[in-house]
Coordinates of C-alpha atoms in Angstrom, one line a residue:
Chain X
X179 CA -12.7 -5.5 9.5
X180 CA -15.0 -2.6 9.4
X181 CA -17.3 -0.9 12.4
X182 CA -18.9 2.3 12.1
X183 CA -22.2 4.3 11.8
X184 CA -23.7 5.4 9.1
X185 CA -21.5 5.7 6.5
X186 CA -23.1 6.0 3.0
X187 CA -22.2 4.2 -0.3
X188 CA -18.8 4.1 -1.0
X189 CA -18.7 7.6 -3.3
X190 CA -15.9 8.2 -5.5
X191 CA -13.6 10.2 -3.1
X192 CA -10.8 11.9 -4.6
X193 CA -7.0 12.3 -3.3
X194 CA -6.5 15.3 -2.0
X195 CA -3.0 14.9 0.2
X196 CA -0.9 12.6 2.1
X197 CA 1.1 12.8 5.0
X198 CA 3.4 10.7 7.3
X199 CA 5.0 10.9 9.8
X200 CA 7.8 8.3 12.1
X201 CA 5.1 8.1 15.7
X202 CA 8.3 9.0 17.5
X203 CA 8.8 12.1 16.0
X204 CA 4.5 12.7 16.5
X205 CA 4.8 12.0 19.5
X206 CA 7.9 14.0 20.7
X207 CA 6.2 17.4 20.6
X208 CA 2.9 18.4 21.5
X209 CA 2.0 21.7 19.2
X210 CA 2.5 18.8 15.9
X211 CA -1.0 18.1 16.6
X212 CA -2.1 22.1 16.4
X213 CA 1.2 22.9 13.3
X214 CA -0.1 20.4 11.5
X215 CA -4.1 20.4 12.1
X216 CA -3.6 24.1 10.8
X217 CA -1.5 23.7 7.8
X218 CA -2.9 20.8 6.2
X219 CA -6.8 22.1 6.9
X220 CA -5.4 25.7 5.2
X221 CA -4.1 23.3 2.3
X222 CA -7.3 21.6 1.5
X223 CA -9.6 24.3 2.4
X224 CA -8.1 26.6 -0.4
X225 CA -10.5 26.2 -2.7
X226 CA -13.5 25.3 -0.9
X227 CA -16.1 28.4 -1.1
X228 CA -15.7 30.3 2.5
X229 CA -11.3 28.6 2.6
X230 CA -10.8 31.0 6.1
X231 CA -13.8 30.0 7.6
X232 CA -13.6 25.7 6.6
X233 CA -9.9 25.7 7.2
X234 CA -11.1 27.0 10.5
X235 CA -13.7 24.1 10.7
X236 CA -11.9 21.7 9.9
X237 CA -8.7 22.1 11.4
X238 CA -10.4 22.1 15.2
X239 CA -11.7 18.8 14.2
X240 CA -8.2 17.4 12.4
X241 CA -6.8 18.3 15.5
X242 CA -9.2 16.2 17.6
X243 CA -8.2 13.2 16.0
X244 CA -4.6 13.5 15.7
X245 CA -4.7 14.5 19.4
X246 CA -6.3 11.6 20.5
X247 CA -3.4 8.8 18.7
X248 CA -0.6 11.2 20.3
X249 CA -2.8 10.1 23.5
X250 CA -3.2 6.8 22.6
X251 CA -0.3 6.1 19.3
X252 CA 2.8 3.8 20.8
X253 CA 6.2 5.0 19.4
X254 CA 7.3 2.6 17.1
X255 CA 5.8 2.8 13.3
X256 CA 4.3 5.9 11.4
X257 CA 0.8 7.3 11.7
X258 CA -0.4 8.3 8.1
X259 CA -2.9 10.5 7.4
X260 CA -5.0 10.7 4.2
X261 CA -8.0 13.2 2.8
X262 CA -10.3 12.5 0.3
X263 CA -12.7 15.1 -1.2
X264 CA -16.8 13.6 -2.7
X265 CA -18.5 17.0 -3.2
X266 CA -18.9 18.3 0.3
X267 CA -16.7 16.3 2.2
X268 CA -13.9 15.6 3.2
X269 CA -12.4 12.0 4.1
X270 CA -10.1 12.0 7.0
X271 CA -7.8 8.4 7.8
X272 CA -6.4 8.6 9.9
X273 CA -3.9 5.5 11.0
X274 CA -1.7 4.9 14.1
X275 CA -0.1 2.2 15.9
X276 CA -1.4 2.0 19.3
X277 CA -1.2 -1.5 22.1
X278 CA -3.5 -3.9 21.0
X279 CA -5.4 -4.1 23.8
X280 CA -6.5 -0.3 23.5
X281 CA -8.6 -1.5 20.0
X282 CA -11.3 -2.8 21.2
X283 CA -12.2 0.4 23.1
X284 CA -11.4 1.9 19.8
X285 CA -14.0 0.0 18.2
X286 CA -16.4 0.2 21.2
X287 CA -16.2 3.9 21.6
X288 CA -17.1 4.3 17.4
X289 CA -20.2 1.5 18.0
X290 CA -21.8 4.3 20.2
X291 CA -21.9 7.0 18.1
X292 CA -24.4 5.1 16.3
X293 CA -26.8 4.5 19.3
X294 CA -29.9 6.3 20.2
X295 CA -28.4 8.3 23.2
X296 CA -25.7 9.1 21.9
X297 CA -26.9 13.2 22.4
X298 CA -27.3 12.4 25.9
X299 CA -23.7 10.9 26.1
X300 CA -22.1 14.1 25.4
X301 CA -23.9 16.1 27.5
X302 CA -23.5 13.6 30.1
X303 CA -19.7 13.8 29.3
X304 CA -19.2 17.8 28.7
X305 CA -20.6 17.5 32.3
X306 CA -18.7 15.2 34.7
X307 CA -16.0 15.3 32.7
X308 CA -12.8 17.0 33.8
X309 CA -10.7 15.8 31.4
X310 CA -12.1 14.3 27.8
X311 CA -12.9 10.4 27.2
X312 CA -11.6 9.0 23.4
X313 CA -15.7 8.3 23.1
X314 CA -16.7 11.8 24.1
X315 CA -14.0 13.4 21.5
X316 CA -15.8 11.1 18.7
X317 CA -18.7 12.1 20.4
X318 CA -18.4 15.7 19.7
X319 CA -17.1 15.0 16.1
X320 CA -20.1 12.8 15.1
X321 CA -22.1 16.0 17.3
X322 CA -21.6 19.5 16.5
X323 CA -19.0 18.8 12.9
X324 CA -22.3 15.3 11.6
X325 CA -19.0 13.8 11.3
X326 CA -19.3 9.7 10.2
X327 CA -17.4 7.8 11.5
X328 CA -15.9 4.3 11.3
X329 CA -13.3 1.7 12.2
X330 CA -10.8 -0.1 10.1
X331 CA -8.5 -2.8 12.0
X332 CA -5.6 -4.8 10.5
X333 CA -3.7 -7.4 11.9
X334 CA -0.7 -5.1 12.7
X335 CA -1.7 -3.1 16.4
X336 CA -2.9 0.2 14.2
X337 CA -6.2 1.6 14.7
X338 CA -7.2 3.1 11.4
X339 CA -10.5 5.7 11.8
X340 CA -12.0 6.6 8.5
X341 CA -13.9 9.9 9.4
X342 CA -16.5 11.8 7.1
X343 CA -16.7 15.6 7.9
X344 CA -19.7 17.7 5.5
X345 CA -17.8 20.9 6.1
X346 CA -18.9 22.5 3.4
X347 CA -22.5 21.9 3.9
X348 CA -21.8 24.0 7.6
X349 CA -19.7 26.7 6.6
X350 CA -21.8 28.3 4.0
Chain F
X630 CA -8.5 44.2 34.1
X631 CA -6.5 41.9 34.7
X632 CA -4.8 39.3 31.8
X633 CA -3.1 36.6 31.0
X634 CA -1.1 35.2 27.7
X635 CA -0.6 31.8 27.5
X636 CA 1.1 31.5 24.7
X637 CA 1.0 34.5 21.7
X638 CA -2.0 33.0 20.0
X639 CA -4.2 33.3 23.1
X640 CA -5.5 35.1 25.9
X641 CA -7.6 34.8 29.1
X642 CA -8.7 38.5 30.1
X643 CA -11.9 39.9 33.4
X644 CA -13.0 43.3 32.8
X645 CA -14.9 43.5 35.9
X646 CA -16.3 46.6 35.6
X647 CA -18.4 45.0 32.8
X648 CA -18.3 41.8 33.6
X649 CA -16.6 39.9 30.8
X650 CA -14.8 37.4 31.3
X651 CA -13.3 36.6 28.1
X652 CA -11.8 34.1 26.3
X653 CA -9.1 34.2 22.8
X654 CA -7.2 32.9 19.9
X655 CA -6.1 29.6 20.0
X656 CA -6.4 27.0 23.0
X657 CA -5.4 23.6 22.9
X658 CA -3.7 22.8 25.7
X659 CA -1.7 18.5 26.6
X660 CA -3.7 19.1 30.1
X661 CA -5.6 21.2 32.4
X662 CA -3.0 22.0 34.2
X663 CA -1.4 24.6 31.5
X664 CA -4.2 26.2 31.8
X665 CA -4.6 26.5 35.4
X666 CA -3.9 30.2 35.6
X667 CA -6.9 30.7 33.0
X668 CA -9.2 28.5 34.9
X669 CA -8.8 30.0 38.5
X670 CA -9.5 32.9 36.3
X671 CA -12.7 31.4 35.4
X672 CA -12.7 30.5 39.0
X673 CA -12.4 34.4 41.1
X674 CA -14.3 35.8 38.1
X675 CA -17.4 34.2 39.2
X676 CA -16.7 34.9 42.6
X677 CA -16.4 38.7 42.1
X678 CA -19.8 38.8 39.6
X679 CA -23.1 39.8 41.3
X680 CA -26.4 38.8 38.3
X681 CA -24.8 37.9 35.2
X682 CA -21.6 36.6 34.0
X683 CA -20.9 38.0 30.2
X684 CA -18.2 35.4 28.7
X685 CA -17.3 36.4 25.6
X686 CA -15.5 33.5 23.3
X687 CA -16.1 35.4 20.2
X688 CA -12.5 35.4 19.6
X689 CA -11.8 32.0 20.0
X690 CA -9.9 30.5 16.8
X691 CA -9.7 27.2 17.8
X692 CA -10.6 25.5 21.9
X693 CA -9.6 22.3 22.3
X694 CA -11.4 18.8 24.0
X695 CA -9.4 19.2 26.9
X696 CA -9.9 22.9 27.1
X697 CA -13.3 23.0 26.4
X698 CA -14.2 20.2 29.2
X699 CA -12.1 22.3 31.7
X700 CA -13.9 25.3 31.2
X701 CA -16.9 23.9 31.3
X702 CA -16.3 22.1 33.7
X703 CA -16.1 25.4 36.5
X704 CA -18.8 27.0 34.8
X705 CA -21.5 24.7 35.8
X706 CA -20.0 23.8 39.1
X707 CA -21.0 27.9 39.3
X708 CA -24.1 27.8 38.4
X709 CA -25.0 24.6 40.6
X710 CA -23.3 26.4 43.5
X711 CA -25.0 29.9 42.7
X712 CA -29.2 30.2 42.3
X713 CA -28.5 33.6 41.7
X714 CA -25.5 33.0 38.9
X715 CA -26.7 33.7 35.1
X716 CA -24.0 32.6 32.5
X717 CA -24.4 34.1 28.6
X718 CA -22.3 33.2 26.6
X719 CA -21.5 35.2 23.4
X720 CA -20.5 33.3 20.3
X721 CA -19.3 34.6 16.4
X722 CA -22.1 33.3 13.8
X723 CA -18.4 33.4 12.1
X724 CA -16.3 30.5 13.7
X725 CA -19.2 27.9 13.0
X726 CA -17.8 25.0 15.9
X727 CA -18.0 27.9 19.2
X728 CA -22.2 28.6 18.4
X729 CA -22.5 24.4 18.2
X730 CA -20.2 23.7 21.0
X731 CA -21.4 26.1 23.8
X732 CA -24.7 25.2 22.0
X733 CA -25.1 22.5 24.6
X734 CA -24.1 23.9 27.8
X735 CA -27.7 26.1 28.1
X736 CA -29.5 21.6 27.7
X737 CA -27.8 20.8 30.7
X738 CA -27.7 23.9 32.8
X739 CA -30.1 26.5 31.7
X740 CA -28.2 28.7 33.9
X741 CA -26.3 29.6 30.5
X742 CA -27.6 30.7 27.4
X743 CA -25.7 31.3 24.4
X744 CA -26.4 34.5 22.4
X745 CA -24.6 34.6 19.0
X746 CA -23.1 37.5 18.0
X747 CA -24.8 38.3 14.3
X748 CA -26.4 41.9 14.5
X749 CA -25.6 44.3 12.6
X750 CA -21.4 45.1 13.6
X751 CA -21.4 48.5 12.4
X752 CA -24.3 51.6 12.7
X753 CA -24.9 52.1 8.9
X754 CA -25.1 48.0 7.8
X755 CA -28.6 48.1 6.8
X756 CA -28.3 51.3 5.1
X757 CA -25.5 49.7 3.1
X758 CA -26.5 45.9 2.2
X759 CA -29.7 46.4 0.7
X760 CA -29.1 44.3 -1.9
X761 CA -30.5 46.9 -4.7
X762 CA -27.7 49.9 -3.5
X763 CA -25.4 47.1 -5.4
X764 CA -25.3 48.7 -8.5
X765 CA -25.1 51.7 -7.2
X766 CA -21.8 50.3 -5.3
X767 CA -20.6 49.0 -8.7
X768 CA -20.8 52.6 -10.3
X769 CA -18.9 54.1 -6.9
X770 CA -16.0 51.4 -8.1
X771 CA -16.0 52.3 -11.1
X772 CA -15.6 55.6 -11.2
X773 CA -13.5 55.7 -7.9
X774 CA -11.0 52.8 -9.6
X775 CA -10.3 55.3 -12.5
X776 CA -8.2 57.2 -10.1
X777 CA -7.0 54.4 -7.5
X778 CA -5.5 52.4 -10.1
X779 CA -3.2 54.7 -10.5
X780 CA -2.9 56.1 -7.1
X781 CA -2.7 51.7 -5.8
X782 CA 1.0 51.8 -6.6
X783 CA 2.4 54.7 -4.7
X784 CA 0.3 52.6 -1.4
X785 CA 2.6 48.7 -2.0
X786 CA 0.1 47.6 -4.4
X787 CA 2.5 45.4 -6.6
X788 CA 1.9 41.8 -8.6
X789 CA 3.1 38.7 -6.5
X790 CA 2.6 39.9 -3.0
X791 CA -0.6 38.6 -0.4
X792 CA -3.5 41.2 -0.2
X793 CA -6.6 41.3 2.2
X794 CA -9.6 43.5 1.3
X795 CA -11.5 44.0 4.5
X796 CA -14.9 45.0 4.7
X797 CA -15.1 43.9 0.7
X798 CA -18.8 44.8 0.0
X799 CA -19.7 42.8 -3.8
X800 CA -15.9 42.2 -3.8
X801 CA -15.9 44.1 -7.6
X802 CA -12.8 46.1 -5.6
X803 CA -10.9 42.7 -5.2
X804 CA -11.4 41.5 -9.3
X805 CA -10.4 44.8 -10.3
X806 CA -7.3 44.5 -8.3
X807 CA -6.8 40.8 -9.6
X808 CA -7.2 40.8 -13.5
X809 CA -4.8 44.7 -13.0
X810 CA -1.8 43.5 -9.5
X811 CA -2.3 40.4 -10.6
X812 CA -1.1 39.5 -6.8
X813 CA -0.7 36.5 -5.6
X814 CA -3.2 36.0 -3.6
X815 CA -6.8 37.9 -2.3
X816 CA -8.2 37.3 0.8
X817 CA -11.8 39.1 0.2
X818 CA -13.5 39.9 3.9
X819 CA -16.6 41.2 4.0
X820 CA -20.1 40.5 7.0
X821 CA -22.5 40.6 4.5
X822 CA -23.4 37.3 3.5
X823 CA -25.9 39.0 0.6
X824 CA -22.7 40.7 -0.5
X825 CA -20.5 38.1 -0.6
X826 CA -22.6 35.7 -1.8
X827 CA -22.8 38.8 -5.4
X828 CA -19.4 38.4 -5.0
X829 CA -18.6 34.7 -6.1
X830 CA -21.2 35.1 -8.3
X831 CA -19.2 38.2 -10.0
X832 CA -15.7 36.3 -10.0
X833 CA -17.6 33.2 -11.8
X834 CA -19.1 34.9 -14.3
X835 CA -15.6 36.5 -14.9
X836 CA -13.6 33.2 -14.7
X837 CA -11.9 34.2 -11.6
X838 CA -11.0 31.4 -8.8
X839 CA -8.5 33.0 -6.7
X840 CA -10.0 35.5 -4.4
X841 CA -10.5 33.9 -1.1
X842 CA -14.1 35.4 -0.6
X843 CA -15.0 34.7 3.2
X844 CA -17.1 35.9 5.6
X845 CA -16.3 37.5 8.6
X846 CA -16.4 40.2 11.1
X847 CA -13.8 43.5 11.2
X848 CA -12.8 43.6 14.1
X849 CA -12.5 40.4 15.1
X850 CA -10.8 38.0 11.9
X851 CA -10.5 34.6 11.8
X852 CA -7.7 36.1 10.0
X853 CA -3.8 35.2 11.5
X854 CA -1.3 37.6 12.0
X855 CA 1.5 39.8 10.1
X856 CA 0.1 37.9 6.9
X857 CA -0.7 40.2 4.8
X858 CA 1.5 42.4 2.7
X859 CA -1.5 44.8 1.0
X860 CA -4.5 45.6 3.2
X861 CA -6.9 47.3 1.6
X862 CA -10.2 48.8 3.9
X863 CA -12.0 51.6 1.5
X864 CA -14.7 53.6 2.3
X865 CA -15.6 51.6 5.7
X866 CA -13.7 53.4 8.6
X867 CA -16.3 56.4 8.0
X868 CA -19.1 54.4 8.5
X869 CA -17.8 51.8 11.6
X870 CA -18.3 52.9 15.4
X871 CA -15.7 51.2 17.0
X872 CA -12.5 52.9 14.0
X873 CA -9.7 51.8 16.4
X874 CA -10.5 48.6 16.9
X875 CA -10.9 48.5 13.0
X876 CA -7.2 49.4 13.1
X877 CA -6.1 47.2 15.6
X878 CA -7.3 44.5 13.6
X879 CA -6.5 45.3 10.3
X880 CA -2.7 45.9 12.1
X881 CA -1.9 42.6 12.6
X882 CA -3.1 41.2 10.2
X883 CA -0.3 43.1 7.9
X884 CA 2.8 42.4 7.4
X885 CA 5.9 44.3 9.4
X886 CA 6.8 45.6 6.3
X887 CA 3.8 45.8 5.3
X888 CA 0.9 48.8 4.3
X889 CA -3.0 49.0 5.4
X890 CA -4.2 51.3 2.7
X891 CA -7.6 53.2 3.8
X892 CA -10.2 55.2 1.6
X893 CA -12.7 57.7 3.1
X894 CA -14.8 60.7 2.4
X895 CA -15.2 64.2 3.8
X896 CA -18.9 64.5 3.0
X897 CA -19.6 68.2 3.4
X898 CA -16.9 69.0 0.9
X899 CA -19.1 67.7 -2.2
X900 CA -19.7 70.0 -4.4
X901 CA -21.5 70.8 -7.9
X902 CA -21.5 74.5 -9.9
X903 CA -24.9 75.8 -10.8
X904 CA -26.6 75.5 -7.4
X905 CA -23.6 75.5 -5.2
X906 CA -25.1 77.0 -2.2
X907 CA -28.1 74.0 -1.8
X908 CA -25.7 71.8 -3.2
X909 CA -23.0 72.2 0.1
X910 CA -25.9 72.6 2.6
X911 CA -27.1 69.4 1.8
X912 CA -23.6 67.6 2.0
X913 CA -23.1 69.5 5.5
X914 CA -26.5 67.6 6.5
X915 CA -25.3 64.4 5.5
X916 CA -22.1 64.7 7.3
X917 CA -24.8 65.2 10.3
X918 CA -27.3 62.8 9.9
X919 CA -24.2 60.4 9.5
X920 CA -23.1 61.4 12.7
X921 CA -26.5 60.9 14.3
X922 CA -26.6 57.4 13.6
X923 CA -22.5 57.3 15.2
X924 CA -20.7 57.3 11.4
X925 CA -18.4 60.1 10.5
X926 CA -18.5 61.0 6.4
X927 CA -15.6 63.5 7.6
X928 CA -13.4 61.9 8.1
X929 CA -11.2 61.5 5.1
X930 CA -9.1 64.2 6.7
X931 CA -8.4 62.9 9.9
X932 CA -6.7 59.5 8.2
X933 CA -3.2 60.4 9.1
X934 CA -4.1 61.0 12.8
X935 CA -5.6 57.8 12.8
X936 CA -2.8 55.7 10.7
X937 CA -0.3 57.0 13.3
X938 CA -2.1 56.7 16.1
X939 CA -3.1 52.7 15.1
X940 CA 1.2 52.6 15.6
X941 CA 1.6 52.7 11.5
X942 CA 4.7 54.9 10.4
X943 CA 5.0 56.3 7.0
X944 CA 2.4 57.7 6.7
X945 CA 0.8 58.8 3.0
X946 CA -1.8 60.8 2.5
X947 CA -3.8 61.8 -0.2
X948 CA -6.9 63.1 -2.1
X949 CA -8.3 62.9 -5.5
X950 CA -12.1 63.9 -6.9
X951 CA -15.4 62.0 -8.6
X952 CA -16.0 64.1 -11.6
X953 CA -19.1 64.2 -13.6
X954 CA -16.1 64.7 -16.4
X955 CA -14.8 61.6 -15.7
X956 CA -16.7 59.2 -17.9
X957 CA -20.4 59.2 -17.8
X958 CA -21.9 62.2 -16.3
X959 CA -25.2 59.7 -16.1
X960 CA -23.3 57.4 -14.0
X961 CA -22.7 60.4 -11.8
X962 CA -26.4 61.5 -11.3
X963 CA -27.1 57.4 -11.0
X964 CA -24.9 57.6 -7.5
X965 CA -26.7 60.3 -6.8
X966 CA -30.1 59.6 -7.2
X967 CA -29.5 56.3 -5.3
X968 CA -27.6 58.3 -2.1
X969 CA -31.1 60.7 -2.1
X970 CA -33.1 57.3 -1.8
X971 CA -31.5 56.6 1.2
X972 CA -29.5 59.0 2.8
X973 CA -32.7 61.3 2.6
X974 CA -35.9 58.4 1.6
X975 CA -34.8 55.7 4.7
X976 CA -31.7 57.4 7.2
X977 CA -33.8 60.8 7.3
X978 CA -37.3 59.7 7.7
X979 CA -35.3 56.6 10.6
X980 CA -34.1 60.1 12.4
X981 CA -37.0 61.6 12.1
X982 CA -36.8 64.1 10.4
X983 CA -39.7 66.6 9.1
X984 CA -41.4 66.4 5.6
X985 CA -40.1 70.0 5.4
X986 CA -36.6 69.4 6.5
X987 CA -36.7 66.3 4.2
X988 CA -37.8 67.7 1.3
X989 CA -35.5 70.9 1.5
X990 CA -32.1 67.7 2.1
X991 CA -33.7 66.2 -1.0
X992 CA -33.9 69.2 -2.9
X993 CA -29.4 69.3 -2.3
X994 CA -29.1 66.5 -4.3
X995 CA -31.4 67.2 -7.4
X996 CA -29.7 69.8 -7.3
X997 CA -26.2 68.0 -7.4
X998 CA -27.5 65.7 -10.2
X999 CA -28.6 69.1 -12.1
X1000 CA -24.7 70.0 -12.2
X1001 CA -23.7 67.1 -12.7
X1002 CA -25.2 66.4 -15.7
X1003 CA -25.2 70.7 -17.3
X1004 CA -23.3 71.2 -20.2
X1005 CA -20.7 74.0 -18.3
X1006 CA -21.9 72.6 -14.9
X1007 CA -19.2 70.6 -12.9
X1008 CA -20.1 68.1 -9.7
X1009 CA -17.5 66.6 -7.6
X1010 CA -17.2 63.7 -4.8
X1011 CA -13.7 64.2 -2.8
X1012 CA -11.7 60.9 -1.5
X1013 CA -8.8 60.5 0.4
X1014 CA -6.6 58.0 0.5
X1015 CA -4.2 57.4 3.3
X1016 CA -2.3 54.6 4.2
X1017 CA 0.6 53.7 6.4
X1018 CA 3.5 51.5 6.6
X1019 CA 3.7 48.5 9.9
X1020 CA 6.9 48.4 11.7
X1021 CA 9.2 46.2 11.4

């Protein structure tokens, strides 16, 4: 089942990088989010027009996805991360195990990104939430990074978020 | 000024004199508790200020949503509680996401405005970023390269190293270094998008794909600490008004044991024969003219002091003279013509000099060209090269 917002027709995304880690190991250290996002961003940005700024922008978005996984994930199984490229867009596919009862909340958060009041809800979130919800993080990606986000669900208690980031155009 | 450091990569400070609260580095806490001291510092800053509080995030490299929400919440609450308070958040055009994220705040709270720090970073920028100046910059590099290619190895440039060329301009020096020395990595940074576009085009035309050209502010680079074996910054310290700040950044990105390499001029020492007196008068005036715009084109021999004060050791200094005998004398003459056009035609006019002064000022450049093209003439442009090692 796919739920998502404004994803373009499937294009020929080329694989750039795959990363897997035992979820228990990932959850053992909060700094993994920062380290992994910084390292992977640097690797995939090296041949962008402005590698340093692309890496900074990409790391910012990827870190938020990793933090969502960290906060919502369970320790069994693996976190899997694949990065693809098509022209100016990088696609991040992140899969992490989570409690089955949490899956509808991710689905709902992704669905809300498409609504016409997304911007207003994002401003409301900034204005009133002391800590960001998973919905406001996804709204942040959609609004500040021009991301297209969709969700894939499987029979196992896991969530896969597919996030297209057109950062090359934003940076250049 | 009070300063707190949560991690080596994050700094928060409040300067009560200028009412500037600044966040710099990487801040990605798991919970608000981790940044409680910084939040408290912002609250205290808000209590202390009258009128406008400037929130400087120009050097904020990363901030996660947890930190963003926490700081923003304090700012919004303060504006709601105090009608007299205004906040100006200063972002950088270099770090794209900060302007986007903080840019929403004005829609929530009109007392908060966001300014993008994207004006000229150094006084002479507008003079040298004119694209008509590009051919002359290329000629200048061609002339200096004849000397520098043999000088650079003495200052630590060698194959296989990681190198940054800060204030790379049109990027031709980086291309020459890449071809001659094959470093493993070159990052070339400049704050002129026009120059970088030109640099990328030149590199593409030469089939060079491994120079990382990046847009950035030399005084606040996104580049991480201790990355490069060799950091060059040519002809730029002299036109930068915040020299200590620039040197601090060059030092920061250089690896311990690596070297920072700078080149600068002493314009009053430009010389020529015949017509030496007229030439000397004009170049003395060039130095005064640049000084008027807060630039120091007499900096060359001061390089040793600047590097020592910035914390470098094993400082090496040498000089060379670009002359009309190095190659085609017309190249030398073309450069002087360009200087005349910019210095006399634009800068002196902007300073408000009289037509009589400008005419005499121009004459010295013309005499320098005369010396360069004279069959028995000699014309020179001295450059000082200096490098220092970052202590291990």
